[in-house]
Amino acid sequence: MDTRNESISQRIAELGPWFHNLRIGGIQTAPEHFLGDYPEFKWQGFCHVVPEDLSGCSVLDIGCNAGFYALEMARRGASEVVAIDSDPHYLRQARFAADQAGADIDFRQMSVYDVGNLGRRFDLVIFMGVLYHLRHPLLALDLLHEHVVGENMLFQCMQRGAQDVADLASDHDFDDDTPFREDAAPRLHFIEHRFARDPTNWFVPNRAATEAMLRSSGFAIEAHPEPEVYLCRRTARPENTDPPPCR
């Protein structure tokens, strides 16, 4: 191993542990990842829904972790890539990876609840692997719709439960418990303590709940290339999503 690779290898070790298995100078950051070559193998399953040429497009990556998707957007020629995460540990990794790749990415420490402070919209917003880590998931989707999504959003959320989607009526009588007994009805599972030894996992939806929450916040599903991945287009929010008047 030459001197440069030794330096990169040492820095990777200093910045560990890594959740994204990146390749920096030919060296993998998380070669023993419990999911395998993550997130590269996942990306290969849905990368075709993102244009190969992003020239002239602005991209916002929310919850960027070590920057895998932000780096991919930069490689596809996005004119501007902004990447945010609330964890300074991940941002240190992401800045190092971007610097080694020569990628011009604007990294910022920021919560998803503060995206309004960016003061602008982006052509593509990446919101992958974040929703189930939030105590207020629907609020987050509403804020993205209101403040930063200009056209499209690439979305992923861990799902558990039924993968079928029930065909439910738009309303039910008070004593009709049909939607609450149907496994394929929208269900959002609350985790009081932890799941997979992770105390930041709070809500895990089934497929019906994922899709219903997206629609409720004003996102039309344009593509569903993988079970948990959606390409969404920003639309008008449904009229019934405004809070009712106080009584």
mmCIF file of C-alpha atoms in Angstrom:
data_model
loop_
_atom_site.group_PDB
_atom_site.id
_atom_site.type_symbol
_atom_site.label_atom_id
_atom_site.label_comp_id
_atom_site.label_asym_id
_atom_site.label_seq_id
_atom_site.Cartn_x
_atom_site.Cartn_y
_atom_site.Cartn_z
ATOM 1 C CA MET A 1 0.000 0.000 0.000
ATOM 2 C CA ASP A 2 1.453 3.354 -1.024
ATOM 3 C CA THR A 3 1.719 6.365 1.291
ATOM 4 C CA ARG A 4 -1.467 8.025 -0.011
ATOM 5 C CA ASN A 5 -3.551 4.893 0.464
ATOM 6 C CA GLU A 6 -2.103 4.426 3.926
ATOM 7 C CA SER A 7 -3.180 7.964 4.771
ATOM 8 C CA ILE A 8 -6.703 7.390 3.393
ATOM 9 C CA SER A 9 -7.023 4.085 5.215
ATOM 10 C CA GLN A 10 -5.942 5.702 8.470
ATOM 11 C CA ARG A 11 -8.418 8.561 8.048
ATOM 12 C CA ILE A 12 -11.254 6.142 7.259
ATOM 13 C CA ALA A 13 -10.471 4.288 10.480
ATOM 14 C CA GLU A 14 -10.370 7.545 12.460
ATOM 15 C CA LEU A 15 -13.765 8.577 11.098
ATOM 16 C CA GLY A 16 -15.427 5.228 11.817
ATOM 17 C CA PRO A 17 -17.765 3.574 12.358
ATOM 18 C CA TRP A 18 -19.336 4.004 8.902
ATOM 19 C CA PHE A 19 -22.887 3.118 7.879
ATOM 20 C CA HIS A 20 -22.341 3.841 4.186
ATOM 21 C CA ASN A 21 -19.865 1.540 2.482
ATOM 22 C CA LEU A 22 -18.116 4.033 0.223
ATOM 23 C CA ARG A 23 -15.028 3.457 -1.900
ATOM 24 C CA ILE A 24 -12.459 6.126 -1.224
ATOM 25 C CA GLY A 25 -9.199 5.722 -3.093
ATOM 26 C CA GLY A 26 -10.217 2.137 -3.754
ATOM 27 C CA ILE A 27 -10.656 1.450 -0.021
ATOM 28 C CA GLN A 28 -14.068 0.422 1.354
ATOM 29 C CA THR A 29 -15.315 2.246 4.416
ATOM 30 C CA ALA A 30 -17.614 -0.524 5.714
ATOM 31 C CA PRO A 31 -16.664 -3.788 3.978
ATOM 32 C CA GLU A 32 -18.242 -5.878 6.772
ATOM 33 C CA HIS A 33 -21.606 -4.081 6.688
ATOM 34 C CA PHE A 34 -24.400 -6.348 7.972
ATOM 35 C CA LEU A 35 -26.527 -5.449 4.927
ATOM 36 C CA GLY A 36 -23.734 -6.150 2.445
ATOM 37 C CA ASP A 37 -22.459 -3.528 0.016
ATOM 38 C CA TYR A 38 -24.839 -0.884 1.302
ATOM 39 C CA PRO A 39 -26.178 1.382 -0.101
ATOM 40 C CA GLU A 40 -24.617 0.550 -3.496
ATOM 41 C CA PHE A 41 -26.622 -2.649 -3.994
ATOM 42 C CA LYS A 42 -29.862 -0.825 -3.151
ATOM 43 C CA TRP A 43 -29.016 2.058 -5.477
ATOM 44 C CA GLN A 44 -28.580 -0.331 -8.396
ATOM 45 C CA GLY A 45 -32.206 -1.387 -8.008
ATOM 46 C CA PHE A 46 -33.691 2.079 -8.535
ATOM 47 C CA CYS A 47 -30.979 4.321 -10.005
ATOM 48 C CA HIS A 48 -32.754 4.183 -13.372
ATOM 49 C CA VAL A 49 -35.544 6.481 -12.122
ATOM 50 C CA VAL A 50 -33.026 9.329 -11.665
ATOM 51 C CA PRO A 51 -31.841 10.981 -14.901
ATOM 52 C CA GLU A 52 -28.307 10.056 -15.945
ATOM 53 C CA ASP A 53 -27.676 13.719 -16.727
ATOM 54 C CA LEU A 54 -28.677 16.152 -13.988
ATOM 55 C CA SER A 55 -27.095 19.186 -15.614
ATOM 56 C CA GLY A 56 -28.928 22.329 -14.550
ATOM 57 C CA CYS A 57 -30.696 20.551 -11.662
ATOM 58 C CA SER A 58 -30.442 21.401 -7.983
ATOM 59 C CA VAL A 59 -30.531 18.547 -5.468
ATOM 60 C CA LEU A 60 -31.141 18.429 -1.726
ATOM 61 C CA ASP A 61 -30.148 15.254 0.151
ATOM 62 C CA ILE A 62 -31.844 15.083 3.564
ATOM 63 C CA GLY A 63 -30.258 12.786 6.122
ATOM 64 C CA CYS A 64 -27.235 12.369 3.890
ATOM 65 C CA ASN A 65 -25.227 10.173 6.290
ATOM 66 C CA ALA A 66 -21.753 9.710 4.742
ATOM 67 C CA GLY A 67 -22.939 11.222 1.470
ATOM 68 C CA PHE A 68 -23.431 8.251 -0.874
ATOM 69 C CA TYR A 69 -26.454 9.707 -2.681
ATOM 70 C CA ALA A 70 -25.141 13.267 -2.671
ATOM 71 C CA LEU A 71 -21.951 11.999 -4.317
ATOM 72 C CA GLU A 72 -23.983 10.104 -6.923
ATOM 73 C CA MET A 73 -25.932 13.247 -7.766
ATOM 74 C CA ALA A 74 -22.692 15.182 -8.149
ATOM 75 C CA ARG A 75 -21.328 12.454 -10.433
ATOM 76 C CA ARG A 76 -24.453 12.817 -12.578
ATOM 77 C CA GLY A 77 -23.634 16.476 -13.094
ATOM 78 C CA ALA A 78 -26.122 18.206 -10.803
ATOM 79 C CA SER A 79 -25.465 21.928 -10.926
ATOM 80 C CA GLU A 80 -25.881 22.198 -7.155
ATOM 81 C CA VAL A 81 -25.973 19.599 -4.378
ATOM 82 C CA VAL A 82 -26.873 20.530 -0.815
ATOM 83 C CA ALA A 83 -26.731 17.748 1.780
ATOM 84 C CA ILE A 84 -27.940 17.982 5.363
ATOM 85 C CA ASP A 85 -27.759 15.747 8.408
ATOM 86 C CA SER A 86 -28.323 16.339 12.103
ATOM 87 C CA ASP A 87 -25.363 14.137 13.083
ATOM 88 C CA PRO A 88 -21.926 15.814 12.974
ATOM 89 C CA HIS A 89 -20.215 12.407 12.898
ATOM 90 C CA TYR A 90 -21.801 11.562 9.544
ATOM 91 C CA LEU A 91 -21.068 15.027 8.183
ATOM 92 C CA ARG A 92 -17.363 14.640 8.968
ATOM 93 C CA GLN A 93 -17.379 11.407 6.971
ATOM 94 C CA ALA A 94 -19.310 12.995 4.112
ATOM 95 C CA ARG A 95 -17.015 15.997 3.855
ATOM 96 C CA PHE A 96 -13.954 13.740 3.763
ATOM 97 C CA ALA A 97 -15.492 11.515 1.066
ATOM 98 C CA ALA A 98 -16.507 14.521 -1.044
ATOM 99 C CA ASP A 99 -13.089 16.102 -0.685
ATOM 100 C CA GLN A 100 -11.384 12.905 -1.840
ATOM 101 C CA ALA A 101 -13.782 12.673 -4.804
ATOM 102 C CA GLY A 102 -13.322 16.327 -5.742
ATOM 103 C CA ALA A 103 -17.095 16.829 -5.456
ATOM 104 C CA ASP A 104 -18.508 20.297 -4.782
ATOM 105 C CA ILE A 105 -21.231 19.570 -2.213
ATOM 106 C CA ASP A 106 -22.613 22.010 0.356
ATOM 107 C CA PHE A 107 -22.899 20.034 3.624
ATOM 108 C CA ARG A 108 -24.843 21.526 6.512
ATOM 109 C CA GLN A 109 -25.781 20.322 9.974
ATOM 110 C CA MET A 110 -29.532 20.714 10.047
ATOM 111 C CA SER A 111 -32.666 18.924 11.199
ATOM 112 C CA VAL A 112 -35.354 17.988 8.709
ATOM 113 C CA TYR A 113 -37.735 20.127 10.767
ATOM 114 C CA ASP A 114 -35.622 23.180 9.928
ATOM 115 C CA VAL A 115 -35.604 22.852 6.129
ATOM 116 C CA GLY A 116 -37.637 26.024 5.843
ATOM 117 C CA ASN A 117 -34.460 27.884 6.814
ATOM 118 C CA LEU A 118 -32.960 26.942 3.452
ATOM 119 C CA GLY A 119 -35.373 29.465 1.957
ATOM 120 C CA ARG A 120 -35.735 27.784 -1.445
ATOM 121 C CA ARG A 121 -36.925 24.807 -3.446
ATOM 122 C CA PHE A 122 -34.874 22.141 -5.220
ATOM 123 C CA ASP A 123 -35.540 20.252 -8.456
ATOM 124 C CA LEU A 124 -34.927 16.926 -6.705
ATOM 125 C CA VAL A 125 -35.109 16.168 -2.997
ATOM 126 C CA ILE A 126 -33.684 12.886 -1.708
ATOM 127 C CA PHE A 127 -35.413 11.691 1.468
ATOM 128 C CA MET A 128 -34.092 8.182 1.950
ATOM 129 C CA GLY A 129 -34.071 6.192 5.178
ATOM 130 C CA VAL A 130 -35.141 9.072 7.406
ATOM 131 C CA LEU A 131 -38.905 8.936 8.047
ATOM 132 C CA TYR A 132 -38.868 6.036 10.503
ATOM 133 C CA HIS A 133 -36.243 7.825 12.606
ATOM 134 C CA LEU A 134 -38.587 10.769 13.236
ATOM 135 C CA ARG A 135 -40.971 11.323 16.121
ATOM 136 C CA HIS A 136 -43.085 13.552 13.868
ATOM 137 C CA PRO A 137 -43.038 11.886 10.436
ATOM 138 C CA LEU A 138 -46.113 13.503 8.895
ATOM 139 C CA LEU A 139 -44.939 16.943 9.985
ATOM 140 C CA ALA A 140 -41.641 16.301 8.202
ATOM 141 C CA LEU A 141 -43.398 15.389 4.951
ATOM 142 C CA ASP A 142 -45.593 18.480 5.213
ATOM 143 C CA LEU A 143 -42.535 20.684 5.740
ATOM 144 C CA LEU A 144 -40.772 19.202 2.721
ATOM 145 C CA HIS A 145 -43.836 19.864 0.577
ATOM 146 C CA GLU A 146 -44.231 23.402 1.898
ATOM 147 C CA HIS A 147 -40.617 24.534 1.720
ATOM 148 C CA VAL A 148 -38.103 22.554 -0.344
ATOM 149 C CA VAL A 149 -39.562 20.113 -2.891
ATOM 150 C CA GLY A 150 -39.863 21.929 -6.180
ATOM 151 C CA GLU A 151 -40.684 19.059 -8.496
ATOM 152 C CA ASN A 152 -39.597 15.547 -7.508
ATOM 153 C CA MET A 153 -38.724 13.618 -4.362
ATOM 154 C CA LEU A 154 -36.876 10.305 -4.162
ATOM 155 C CA PHE A 155 -38.230 8.630 -1.028
ATOM 156 C CA GLN A 156 -37.493 5.477 0.935
ATOM 157 C CA CYS A 157 -38.795 4.214 4.255
ATOM 158 C CA MET A 158 -38.417 0.913 6.069
ATOM 159 C CA GLN A 159 -41.704 -0.984 5.906
ATOM 160 C CA ARG A 160 -43.084 -3.863 7.943
ATOM 161 C CA GLY A 161 -46.413 -5.653 7.812
ATOM 162 C CA ALA A 162 -48.687 -6.250 4.839
ATOM 163 C CA GLN A 163 -47.425 -5.385 1.370
ATOM 164 C CA ASP A 164 -50.966 -5.472 -0.029
ATOM 165 C CA VAL A 165 -52.974 -2.249 -0.079
ATOM 166 C CA ALA A 166 -56.612 -2.443 0.970
ATOM 167 C CA ASP A 167 -59.265 -0.767 -1.165
ATOM 168 C CA LEU A 168 -60.981 1.254 1.548
ATOM 169 C CA ALA A 169 -63.884 3.659 1.363
ATOM 170 C CA SER A 170 -63.083 7.353 1.724
ATOM 171 C CA ASP A 171 -65.121 7.503 4.942
ATOM 172 C CA HIS A 172 -66.558 5.120 7.536
ATOM 173 C CA ASP A 173 -69.314 5.284 10.108
ATOM 174 C CA PHE A 174 -68.196 5.762 13.708
ATOM 175 C CA ASP A 175 -69.028 2.171 14.677
ATOM 176 C CA ASP A 176 -67.423 0.633 11.553
ATOM 177 C CA ASP A 177 -64.082 -0.820 12.606
ATOM 178 C CA THR A 178 -63.307 -2.317 9.180
ATOM 179 C CA PRO A 179 -60.176 -0.226 8.513
ATOM 180 C CA PHE A 180 -58.788 -1.136 11.925
ATOM 181 C CA ARG A 181 -59.171 -4.884 11.424
ATOM 182 C CA GLU A 182 -57.757 -4.984 7.894
ATOM 183 C CA ASP A 183 -54.034 -5.843 7.831
ATOM 184 C CA ALA A 184 -53.635 -4.131 4.453
ATOM 185 C CA ALA A 185 -55.147 -0.858 5.704
ATOM 186 C CA PRO A 186 -52.673 1.946 6.466
ATOM 187 C CA ARG A 187 -50.848 1.089 9.691
ATOM 188 C CA LEU A 188 -48.096 3.001 11.421
ATOM 189 C CA HIS A 189 -46.333 0.898 14.040
ATOM 190 C CA PHE A 190 -44.970 2.798 17.047
ATOM 191 C CA ILE A 191 -41.710 1.640 18.650
ATOM 192 C CA GLU A 192 -41.568 2.705 22.281
ATOM 193 C CA HIS A 193 -38.029 1.556 23.023
ATOM 194 C CA ARG A 194 -35.877 0.355 20.129
ATOM 195 C CA PHE A 195 -35.908 -1.804 17.020
ATOM 196 C CA ALA A 196 -32.795 -3.574 15.674
ATOM 197 C CA ARG A 197 -30.965 -2.168 18.729
ATOM 198 C CA ASP A 198 -31.543 1.363 17.403
ATOM 199 C CA PRO A 199 -33.279 3.804 19.776
ATOM 200 C CA THR A 200 -33.873 6.275 16.922
ATOM 201 C CA ASN A 201 -36.429 4.031 15.191
ATOM 202 C CA TRP A 202 -39.838 5.459 16.113
ATOM 203 C CA PHE A 203 -42.522 4.705 13.517
ATOM 204 C CA VAL A 204 -42.534 1.938 10.909
ATOM 205 C CA PRO A 205 -45.382 1.953 8.361
ATOM 206 C CA ASN A 206 -46.737 -0.810 6.190
ATOM 207 C CA ARG A 207 -46.910 -0.177 2.460
ATOM 208 C CA ALA A 208 -50.450 1.215 2.596
ATOM 209 C CA ALA A 209 -49.497 3.733 5.276
ATOM 210 C CA THR A 210 -46.358 4.821 3.412
ATOM 211 C CA GLU A 211 -48.304 5.556 0.257
ATOM 212 C CA ALA A 212 -51.215 7.166 2.098
ATOM 213 C CA MET A 213 -48.893 9.486 4.025
ATOM 214 C CA LEU A 214 -47.168 10.569 0.821
ATOM 215 C CA ARG A 215 -50.503 11.342 -0.842
ATOM 216 C CA SER A 216 -51.789 13.119 2.256
ATOM 217 C CA SER A 217 -48.791 15.457 2.201
ATOM 218 C CA GLY A 218 -49.229 16.275 -1.490
ATOM 219 C CA PHE A 219 -46.918 13.811 -3.241
ATOM 220 C CA ALA A 220 -48.099 11.789 -6.223
ATOM 221 C CA ILE A 221 -46.298 8.471 -6.691
ATOM 222 C CA GLU A 222 -44.747 8.410 -10.157
ATOM 223 C CA ALA A 223 -42.647 5.237 -9.839
ATOM 224 C CA HIS A 224 -42.217 2.407 -7.338
ATOM 225 C CA PRO A 225 -39.026 0.677 -8.534
ATOM 226 C CA GLU A 226 -38.398 -1.223 -5.293
ATOM 227 C CA PRO A 227 -40.670 -2.263 -2.396
ATOM 228 C CA GLU A 228 -39.610 0.642 -0.159
ATOM 229 C CA VAL A 229 -38.556 3.204 -2.777
ATOM 230 C CA TYR A 230 -40.771 5.778 -4.490
ATOM 231 C CA LEU A 231 -40.224 8.567 -6.969
ATOM 232 C CA CYS A 232 -42.798 11.235 -6.147
ATOM 233 C CA ARG A 233 -43.980 14.403 -7.832
ATOM 234 C CA ARG A 234 -45.088 17.416 -5.839
ATOM 235 C CA THR A 235 -48.779 18.176 -6.303
ATOM 236 C CA ALA A 236 -51.420 20.154 -4.452
ATOM 237 C CA ARG A 237 -52.166 18.856 -0.991
ATOM 238 C CA PRO A 238 -55.628 17.327 -0.479
ATOM 239 C CA GLU A 239 -58.144 19.839 0.815
ATOM 240 C CA ASN A 240 -58.912 17.792 3.932
ATOM 241 C CA THR A 241 -55.360 18.032 5.311
ATOM 242 C CA ASP A 242 -55.811 21.478 6.856
ATOM 243 C CA PRO A 243 -56.415 21.416 10.628
ATOM 244 C CA PRO A 244 -60.097 21.688 11.621
ATOM 245 C CA PRO A 245 -61.319 24.801 13.405
ATOM 246 C CA CYS A 246 -61.203 24.725 17.219
ATOM 247 C CA ARG A 247 -64.523 23.888 18.856
#
